[in-house]
Rosetta silent file (secondary structure, phi, psi, omega in degrees, C-alpha in Angstrom):
SEQUENCE: LEAAGVRLESIERIAGGRAAQLQGGDTAAELSTRAGRLYEEEGLPDEAANAYLEVLRRVPEHEDAYRRLRRILLRREQPAALERLLSFKIAHTSDHNAKILLYTERAALRLGQLGKRNEAIHDHRRILELDPERVSSLRLLARLAMAEERFELAVNYLDRALRRAGNQPEEAVA
SCORE:     score description
SCORE:     0.000 S_00000001
   1 L     0.000  -29.127 -179.701   24.829  113.251  155.029 S_00000001
   2 H   -60.973  -36.793 -177.279   23.771  110.597  157.496 S_00000001
   3 H   -65.145  -20.322 -179.905   20.712  109.749  155.389 S_00000001
   4 H   -84.908   12.757  177.643   23.005  108.781  152.488 S_00000001
   5 L    91.897    4.732  178.079   24.359  105.847  154.443 S_00000001
   6 L  -101.886   98.770 -175.783   27.274  107.686  155.960 S_00000001
   7 L   -87.784  146.009  172.401   26.719  107.275  159.698 S_00000001
   8 L   -81.764  125.035  177.568   28.462  109.276  162.376 S_00000001
   9 L  -130.953  157.166 -176.062   30.365  106.905  164.629 S_00000001
  10 L   -77.699  159.983 -177.010   32.734  107.571  167.475 S_00000001
  11 H   -68.311  -15.741 -178.324   36.481  107.498  167.181 S_00000001
  12 H   -64.770   -6.948  179.601   36.630  104.573  169.626 S_00000001
  13 H   -71.227  -12.148  178.045   36.160  102.174  166.685 S_00000001
  14 L   -71.253  126.666 -173.448   39.885  102.368  166.049 S_00000001
  15 L  -111.476  163.070  169.476   41.287   99.114  167.346 S_00000001
  16 H    51.914 -131.732 -175.087   44.611   97.678  168.469 S_00000001
  17 H   -64.294  -27.794  179.290   47.812   99.253  167.245 S_00000001
  18 H   -64.947  -34.074  179.359   45.994  101.978  165.314 S_00000001
  19 H   -63.185  -33.075 -179.757   44.635  103.461  168.553 S_00000001
  20 H   -65.914  -26.543  179.107   48.198  103.929  169.745 S_00000001
  21 L   -73.574  -11.704 -176.555   48.858  106.187  166.760 S_00000001
  22 L  -105.020   49.044 -176.838   46.165  108.568  168.029 S_00000001
  23 L  -107.980  179.773  178.827   47.905  109.708  171.174 S_00000001
  24 L    99.318 -164.988 -176.996   49.147  112.969  172.532 S_00000001
  25 L   -94.193   30.968 -178.083   47.334  116.219  173.227 S_00000001
  26 L   -68.078  149.994  173.884   45.326  116.202  170.032 S_00000001
  27 L   -77.062  167.315  179.063   41.841  117.639  169.926 S_00000001
  28 H   -59.923  -37.857  178.704   38.888  115.425  169.056 S_00000001
  29 H   -66.133  -41.530  177.311   38.848  116.919  165.548 S_00000001
  30 H   -63.891  -41.359  177.831   42.550  116.176  165.064 S_00000001
  31 H   -62.817  -42.515  178.998   42.028  112.644  166.301 S_00000001
  32 H   -65.869  -37.761  177.835   39.119  112.132  163.941 S_00000001
  33 H   -63.951  -46.498  179.118   41.137  113.517  161.032 S_00000001
  34 H   -63.682  -39.137  177.909   44.011  111.172  161.777 S_00000001
  35 H   -62.637  -42.088  178.050   41.564  108.281  162.172 S_00000001
  36 H   -59.266  -43.178  177.998   40.061  109.103  158.784 S_00000001
  37 H   -62.558  -42.179  178.100   43.478  109.013  157.174 S_00000001
  38 H   -62.450  -43.906  177.558   44.217  105.677  158.815 S_00000001
  39 H   -60.593  -41.105  177.525   40.914  104.285  157.608 S_00000001
  40 H   -61.388  -44.227  178.810   41.716  105.474  154.092 S_00000001
  41 H   -60.318  -32.389 -179.430   45.110  103.771  154.273 S_00000001
  42 L   -85.204   -0.652 -179.923   43.358  100.575  155.327 S_00000001
  43 L    74.705   34.549 -178.801   40.912  100.808  152.416 S_00000001
  44 L  -117.954   76.798 -174.336   37.890  101.529  154.606 S_00000001
  45 H   -64.563  -33.713  178.433   36.135  104.481  152.927 S_00000001
  46 H   -62.114  -46.286  179.651   32.913  104.225  154.983 S_00000001
  47 H   -66.359  -39.582  177.376   34.820  104.512  158.229 S_00000001
  48 H   -61.710  -44.442  179.135   37.007  107.284  156.813 S_00000001
  49 H   -59.911  -42.431  178.661   33.895  109.200  155.721 S_00000001
  50 H   -62.052  -41.038  179.714   32.424  108.826  159.193 S_00000001
  51 H   -64.192  -43.324  179.978   35.615  110.149  160.774 S_00000001
  52 H   -67.531  -34.759  174.699   35.662  113.171  158.442 S_00000001
  53 H   -62.150  -39.470  177.829   31.998  113.834  159.186 S_00000001
  54 H   -63.018  -40.210  177.794   32.877  113.886  162.862 S_00000001
  55 H   -61.657  -48.292 -177.537   35.608  116.436  162.157 S_00000001
  56 H   -66.561  -30.479  175.603   33.205  118.653  160.210 S_00000001
  57 H   -63.863  -38.104 -178.530   30.599  118.357  162.945 S_00000001
  58 H   -84.540  -38.621 -176.318   33.149  119.721  165.413 S_00000001
  59 L  -134.632   84.744 -173.701   35.007  122.134  163.098 S_00000001
  60 L   -57.052  -25.430 -178.098   32.803  123.009  160.077 S_00000001
  61 L   -92.712   11.590 -177.604   35.551  124.999  158.346 S_00000001
  62 L   -68.695  106.706 -173.515   38.117  122.143  158.467 S_00000001
  63 H   -68.487  -42.472 -177.416   39.446  122.137  154.883 S_00000001
  64 H   -63.819  -43.849  179.236   41.350  118.856  154.931 S_00000001
  65 H   -64.655  -40.823  177.883   38.364  116.875  156.231 S_00000001
  66 H   -60.436  -51.054 -178.148   36.098  118.539  153.672 S_00000001
  67 H   -60.894  -41.994 -179.045   38.440  117.770  150.750 S_00000001
  68 H   -68.076  -41.713  178.399   38.953  114.172  151.831 S_00000001
  69 H   -66.568  -41.463  177.444   35.238  113.536  152.356 S_00000001
  70 H   -57.789  -45.515  179.864   34.454  115.193  149.021 S_00000001
  71 H   -61.547  -41.746  178.468   36.977  112.930  147.307 S_00000001
  72 H   -62.065  -45.702 -178.995   35.442  109.829  148.914 S_00000001
  73 H   -65.718  -36.449  176.156   31.946  110.835  147.832 S_00000001
  74 H   -64.876  -46.240  179.663   33.131  111.541  144.281 S_00000001
  75 H   -61.929  -37.368 -177.407   34.867  108.156  144.065 S_00000001
  76 L   -85.474   -0.023  179.228   31.819  106.371  145.419 S_00000001
  77 L    51.731   59.734  178.333   29.584  108.263  142.998 S_00000001
  78 L  -116.928   77.354 -174.616   27.205  109.562  145.653 S_00000001
  79 H   -64.477  -33.971 -179.554   25.876  112.802  144.136 S_00000001
  80 H   -66.652  -42.395  177.331   23.088  113.294  146.699 S_00000001
  81 H   -66.810  -38.194  177.993   25.561  113.046  149.594 S_00000001
  82 H   -64.987  -39.366  177.287   27.974  115.316  147.735 S_00000001
  83 H   -59.722  -43.487  178.874   25.186  117.849  147.227 S_00000001
  84 H   -65.975  -38.386  177.191   24.534  117.878  150.971 S_00000001
  85 H   -63.520  -44.614  178.405   28.258  118.250  151.686 S_00000001
  86 H   -62.052  -41.062  178.306   28.486  121.206  149.285 S_00000001
  87 H   -62.643  -42.052  177.304   25.430  122.797  150.913 S_00000001
  88 H   -60.581  -45.857 -177.994   27.041  122.349  154.332 S_00000001
  89 H   -65.096  -40.975  177.342   30.274  123.912  153.077 S_00000001
  90 H   -58.819  -45.055 -178.618   28.403  126.851  151.509 S_00000001
  91 H   -64.614  -23.960 -176.508   26.624  127.498  154.800 S_00000001
  92 L  -111.075   20.389  179.399   29.947  127.526  156.663 S_00000001
  93 L  -118.995  131.522  179.505   31.992  129.581  154.197 S_00000001
  94 L  -104.619  -19.386 -178.881   32.237  133.354  154.378 S_00000001
  95 L   -71.126  122.243 -177.281   34.687  133.965  151.523 S_00000001
  96 H   -60.324  -44.406 -178.765   32.741  135.152  148.449 S_00000001
  97 H   -64.096  -40.825  176.959   35.107  133.624  145.908 S_00000001
  98 H   -63.705  -41.113  178.790   35.026  130.263  147.675 S_00000001
  99 H   -62.556  -40.855  179.258   31.222  130.421  147.812 S_00000001
 100 H   -59.058  -45.678  178.854   31.054  131.116  144.082 S_00000001
 101 H   -62.850  -41.156  179.097   33.130  128.010  143.373 S_00000001
 102 H   -66.647  -43.953  176.331   30.976  125.920  145.709 S_00000001
 103 H   -61.156  -39.855 -179.993   27.733  127.210  144.181 S_00000001
 104 H   -63.294  -45.436  179.165   29.137  126.513  140.708 S_00000001
 105 H   -63.922  -45.107 -178.887   30.043  122.941  141.623 S_00000001
 106 H   -64.742  -39.655  178.406   26.700  122.322  143.310 S_00000001
 107 H   -62.587  -43.001  178.825   24.784  123.783  140.352 S_00000001
 108 H   -63.715  -41.115  177.661   26.647  121.547  137.902 S_00000001
 109 H   -62.907  -46.949 -179.561   25.963  118.529  140.102 S_00000001
 110 H   -63.180  -42.015 -177.792   22.291  119.420  140.423 S_00000001
 111 H   -74.972  -41.740 -173.138   21.873  120.027  136.713 S_00000001
 112 H   -83.848  -40.818 -172.336   24.030  117.149  135.466 S_00000001
 113 H  -114.391  -24.028 -173.636   23.488  114.258  137.858 S_00000001
 114 H  -105.857  -10.078  179.697   20.540  115.041  140.084 S_00000001
 115 L    65.105   29.653 -178.786   18.068  116.514  137.602 S_00000001
 116 L  -104.044   71.765 -175.655   17.396  119.471  139.877 S_00000001
 117 H   -58.387  -50.294 -176.884   17.072  122.186  137.254 S_00000001
 118 H   -63.003  -38.593  178.657   15.284  124.760  139.433 S_00000001
 119 H   -67.097  -36.756  177.080   17.817  124.345  142.241 S_00000001
 120 H   -65.927  -40.310  176.108   20.670  124.788  139.752 S_00000001
 121 H   -60.470  -44.678  178.322   19.039  127.968  138.464 S_00000001
 122 H   -59.178  -41.985  178.198   18.769  129.201  142.044 S_00000001
 123 H   -60.811  -42.922 -179.235   22.485  128.483  142.581 S_00000001
 124 H   -68.968  -32.378  174.329   23.438  130.516  139.511 S_00000001
 125 H   -65.982  -38.071  176.344   21.247  133.380  140.684 S_00000001
 126 H   -64.173  -38.810  176.882   23.065  133.256  144.029 S_00000001
 127 H   -59.388  -44.179 -179.333   26.365  133.385  142.124 S_00000001
 128 H   -67.765  -26.761  173.398   25.153  136.520  140.347 S_00000001
 129 H   -65.555  -37.496  179.806   24.244  138.078  143.704 S_00000001
 130 H   -80.489  -33.904 -177.855   27.863  137.557  144.740 S_00000001
 131 L  -144.482   88.789 -178.761   29.364  138.416  141.348 S_00000001
 132 L   -62.063  -12.726 -178.435   27.069  140.220  138.887 S_00000001
 133 L   -89.816   -0.372 -173.185   29.905  140.057  136.331 S_00000001
 134 L   -71.024   94.665 -175.175   29.943  136.221  136.165 S_00000001
 135 H   -63.964  -37.412 -177.869   29.453  135.686  132.420 S_00000001
 136 H   -62.436  -37.714  177.448   29.348  131.879  132.678 S_00000001
 137 H   -70.402  -40.178  176.857   26.307  132.044  134.982 S_00000001
 138 H   -60.539  -44.459  178.755   24.597  134.590  132.742 S_00000001
 139 H   -62.547  -45.781 -177.962   25.154  132.345  129.706 S_00000001
 140 H   -64.297  -43.393  178.237   23.884  129.245  131.472 S_00000001
 141 H   -63.308  -35.375  176.497   20.787  131.026  132.763 S_00000001
 142 H   -64.955  -44.412  179.212   20.133  132.304  129.235 S_00000001
 143 H   -62.776  -42.364  179.334   20.357  128.780  127.799 S_00000001
 144 H   -66.100  -38.393  177.128   18.025  127.409  130.462 S_00000001
 145 H   -65.311  -39.686  177.563   15.549  130.232  129.863 S_00000001
 146 H   -63.886  -40.222  179.554   15.624  129.532  126.105 S_00000001
 147 H   -62.374  -28.688  177.807   14.978  125.846  126.727 S_00000001
 148 L   -92.201    6.219 -178.374   11.847  126.873  128.648 S_00000001
 149 L    59.506   34.911  174.343   10.908  129.253  125.830 S_00000001
 150 L  -101.495   72.166 -168.653   11.255  132.214  128.143 S_00000001
 151 H   -68.111  -34.811  178.783   12.883  134.266  125.433 S_00000001
 152 H   -63.621  -42.916  176.529   12.565  137.678  127.039 S_00000001
 153 H   -64.313  -41.981  178.848   14.406  136.438  130.108 S_00000001
 154 H   -60.412  -43.960  179.669   17.021  134.723  127.909 S_00000001
 155 H   -63.696  -38.753  177.593   17.621  137.943  125.981 S_00000001
 156 H   -59.587  -47.804  179.514   17.985  139.812  129.272 S_00000001
 157 H   -64.225  -43.108 -179.965   20.675  137.375  130.477 S_00000001
 158 H   -65.475  -37.889  177.334   22.485  137.434  127.122 S_00000001
 159 H   -61.632  -44.947  177.497   22.363  141.227  127.036 S_00000001
 160 H   -62.463  -40.758  178.775   23.915  141.358  130.494 S_00000001
 161 H   -62.783  -42.374  179.002   26.552  138.818  129.421 S_00000001
 162 H   -63.549  -42.435  178.350   27.410  140.888  126.352 S_00000001
 163 H   -63.097  -37.312 -179.746   27.755  144.045  128.426 S_00000001
 164 H   -72.483  -34.915 -176.501   30.038  142.191  130.881 S_00000001
 165 H   -71.760  -21.879  176.915   32.128  140.621  128.119 S_00000001
 166 L    61.329 -116.084 -175.229   32.945  144.062  126.722 S_00000001
 167 L   -85.747    8.885  177.502   35.340  143.796  123.799 S_00000001
 168 L  -126.591   68.062 -175.168   35.125  139.973  123.675 S_00000001
 169 H   -61.886  -24.243  178.443   31.476  139.310  122.737 S_00000001
 170 H   -63.181  -27.314  176.714   32.266  135.704  121.730 S_00000001
 171 H   -65.763  -33.287 -176.594   32.835  135.010  125.441 S_00000001
 172 H   -72.886  -27.318 -176.496   29.259  136.026  126.213 S_00000001
 173 H  -117.038    6.674 -178.710   27.658  133.573  123.797 S_00000001
 174 L   -63.441    0.000    0.000   30.212  130.741  123.729 S_00000001
């Protein structure tokens, strides 16, 4: 994330009266989270992003810092930095359902904004490792295989989607 212009800086950048708001027995991660919120209130997204990065460096599973940093990156339209954040979150998430959602978001970002088709395909294959029943991934992989004229592979994915869709075959090919 640092390479995208979001530098890690120390919490000591908080000046004057704002520093007084960061008192008590808070941990460094709590202080950085509060600093990030203060920076957001002051309209300083770069500084807020840096504070949230510091939180994630210390506590990788910190949900509030992740959500706030994600929101900043979305607003600033920084898909490469968002991709790295999603990759970081995937690496530090053990919940399968959460990973599926993260892989899905990263795949859409890679396919839609970053032009990383092969990486998006890899993400959907990872989704299928976690959930072989995921019809949306099967459909997308089938469409991508058809676009590459890999029809046998496309038919395989569509066949699997149809079997998963059961009595609602329109879901498999929608």
